[in-house]
Short mmCIF file of C-alpha atoms in Angstrom, two decimals:
data_model
loop_
_atom_site.label_atom_id
_atom_site.label_comp_id
_atom_site.label_asym_id
_atom_site.label_seq_id
_atom_site.Cartn_x
_atom_site.Cartn_y
_atom_site.Cartn_z
CA MET A 1 -125.20 211.91 99.10
CA ARG A 2 -127.41 212.69 102.13
CA LEU A 3 -126.98 216.54 101.62
CA LYS A 4 -127.71 216.33 97.88
CA LEU A 5 -130.84 214.21 98.55
CA LYS A 6 -131.99 216.85 101.06
CA GLU A 7 -131.26 219.76 98.79
CA ILE A 8 -132.68 218.68 95.53
CA SER A 9 -135.22 216.00 96.30
CA TYR A 10 -136.37 217.03 99.80
CA ILE A 11 -135.77 213.50 101.12
CA GLN A 12 -134.65 213.09 104.78
CA ALA A 13 -131.44 211.13 104.56
CA GLU A 14 -128.60 210.37 106.88
CA GLY A 15 -125.15 208.91 106.25
CA PHE A 16 -123.07 206.87 108.56
CA ALA A 17 -120.12 204.44 108.65
CA GLY A 18 -121.11 200.82 108.33
CA GLY A 19 -119.83 199.95 111.86
CA GLU A 20 -122.41 202.41 113.28
CA LEU A 21 -125.38 200.42 112.05
CA LYS A 22 -125.95 198.46 115.27
CA HIS A 23 -125.53 201.64 117.49
CA GLY A 24 -129.18 202.87 117.17
CA THR A 25 -129.37 203.34 113.47
CA ILE A 26 -130.77 199.84 112.81
CA ALA A 27 -133.81 200.86 114.89
CA LEU A 28 -134.86 203.26 111.99
CA ILE A 29 -134.96 200.46 109.46
CA GLU A 30 -138.43 199.07 108.64
CA GLU A 31 -140.34 197.53 105.77
CA GLY A 32 -139.67 199.60 102.61
CA THR A 33 -136.84 201.75 103.92
CA PRO A 34 -134.51 202.59 101.09
CA VAL A 35 -130.82 202.05 101.87
CA VAL A 36 -127.81 202.87 99.85
CA GLY A 37 -124.63 200.85 100.67
CA LEU A 38 -121.09 201.41 99.48
CA ALA A 39 -119.19 198.18 99.08
CA THR A 40 -116.13 199.71 97.47
CA GLN A 41 -113.33 198.98 100.03
CA GLU A 42 -111.89 195.54 100.27
CA LYS A 43 -110.99 195.78 104.01
CA VAL A 44 -114.65 196.44 105.01
CA ASN A 45 -116.52 194.74 102.15
CA LEU A 46 -117.58 191.68 104.33
CA SER A 47 -118.95 193.79 107.12
CA ILE A 48 -120.83 195.93 104.68
CA ARG A 49 -122.34 192.79 103.05
CA GLY A 50 -123.32 191.62 106.53
CA ASN A 51 -125.03 195.06 107.13
CA VAL A 52 -126.94 194.68 103.96
CA LYS A 53 -128.19 191.28 105.04
CA GLU A 54 -129.42 192.67 108.30
CA VAL A 55 -131.36 195.55 106.60
CA VAL A 56 -132.91 193.25 104.12
CA ALA A 57 -134.07 190.95 106.89
CA ARG A 58 -135.95 194.00 108.31
CA GLY A 59 -137.59 194.75 104.98
CA ALA A 60 -135.29 197.42 103.61
CA HIS A 61 -134.75 198.05 99.87
CA PRO A 62 -130.98 198.24 99.34
CA CYS A 63 -129.18 199.93 96.54
CA ILE A 64 -125.69 198.55 96.57
CA ILE A 65 -122.85 200.41 94.85
CA SER A 66 -119.75 198.16 94.64
CA MET A 67 -116.44 198.21 92.78
CA GLU A 68 -115.13 195.99 90.06
CA GLY A 69 -113.46 192.95 91.81
CA LEU A 70 -115.74 193.29 94.86
CA GLU A 71 -119.09 193.01 93.15
CA LYS A 72 -121.75 190.39 94.10
CA GLU A 73 -124.84 189.29 92.10
CA GLY A 74 -127.56 191.74 92.77
CA ASP A 75 -125.46 194.89 93.24
CA THR A 76 -127.22 197.80 91.78
CA TYR A 77 -124.20 199.75 90.40
CA VAL A 78 -120.52 198.61 89.87
CA ILE A 79 -117.97 201.34 89.59
CA PRO A 80 -114.59 200.96 87.88
CA HIS A 81 -111.79 199.48 89.91
CA VAL A 82 -109.49 202.50 90.88
CA HIS A 83 -106.77 203.08 93.55
CA GLU A 84 -108.47 203.30 96.91
CA LEU A 85 -107.54 206.96 97.27
CA LEU A 86 -109.65 207.65 94.21
CA THR A 87 -112.60 205.52 95.20
CA PRO A 88 -114.61 208.43 96.77
CA LEU A 89 -114.25 210.49 93.63
CA VAL A 90 -115.63 207.75 91.59
CA SER A 91 -118.33 206.76 94.11
CA VAL A 92 -119.64 210.39 94.21
CA VAL A 93 -120.61 210.48 90.65
CA THR A 94 -122.99 207.50 91.12
CA LEU A 95 -124.37 208.94 94.36
CA GLN A 96 -125.01 212.30 92.74
CA LEU A 97 -126.90 210.56 89.90
CA ILE A 98 -129.09 208.77 92.39
CA SER A 99 -129.96 212.14 94.05
CA TYR A 100 -130.55 213.71 90.72
CA TYR A 101 -132.95 211.01 89.41
CA ALA A 102 -134.77 210.81 92.77
CA ALA A 103 -135.48 214.53 92.41
CA LEU A 104 -136.70 214.11 88.79
CA HIS A 105 -138.80 211.17 89.81
CA ARG A 106 -140.61 213.48 92.19
CA ASP A 107 -141.10 216.16 89.47
CA LEU A 108 -138.68 218.65 91.17
CA ASP A 109 -136.60 221.34 89.52
CA VAL A 110 -133.08 220.29 90.31
CA ASP A 111 -131.72 223.53 88.93
CA LYS A 112 -133.75 225.69 91.38
CA PRO A 113 -134.00 223.98 94.79
CA ARG A 114 -136.21 225.90 97.22
CA ASN A 115 -134.76 228.02 100.06
CA LEU A 116 -131.22 227.26 98.94
CA ALA A 117 -128.88 230.28 98.65
CA LYS A 118 -125.98 230.13 96.18
CA SER A 119 -123.84 231.96 98.69
CA VAL A 120 -123.77 232.69 102.42
CA THR A 121 -124.12 236.23 103.60
CA VAL A 122 -122.45 236.99 106.82
CA GLU A 123 -123.84 240.11 108.52
#
């Protein structure tokens, strides 16, 4: 998602594993910071929910994507329950749509991102 946000909406974004939040990344969170959280894996769901509470306490605005069976009240999007190996494929659709609508909200042409080549030329 971070790459798509950068490419089509020109928003500086970073992605990281939930366990990395307390290793410096939390210092970047301030009032109004948008945060997208994926709560789609049962084994890490509780720790992700804890991370969300921490960023909310610092004034962030979370967008939570969860999976059926793991959803909580207030989650922004709930994706269908699928086998854990398919979860990334289902999650990426929602993430791409967020990037798409962020670009449209900024009145940007998603079909013609600036300074982006369709192919790489090696000299």
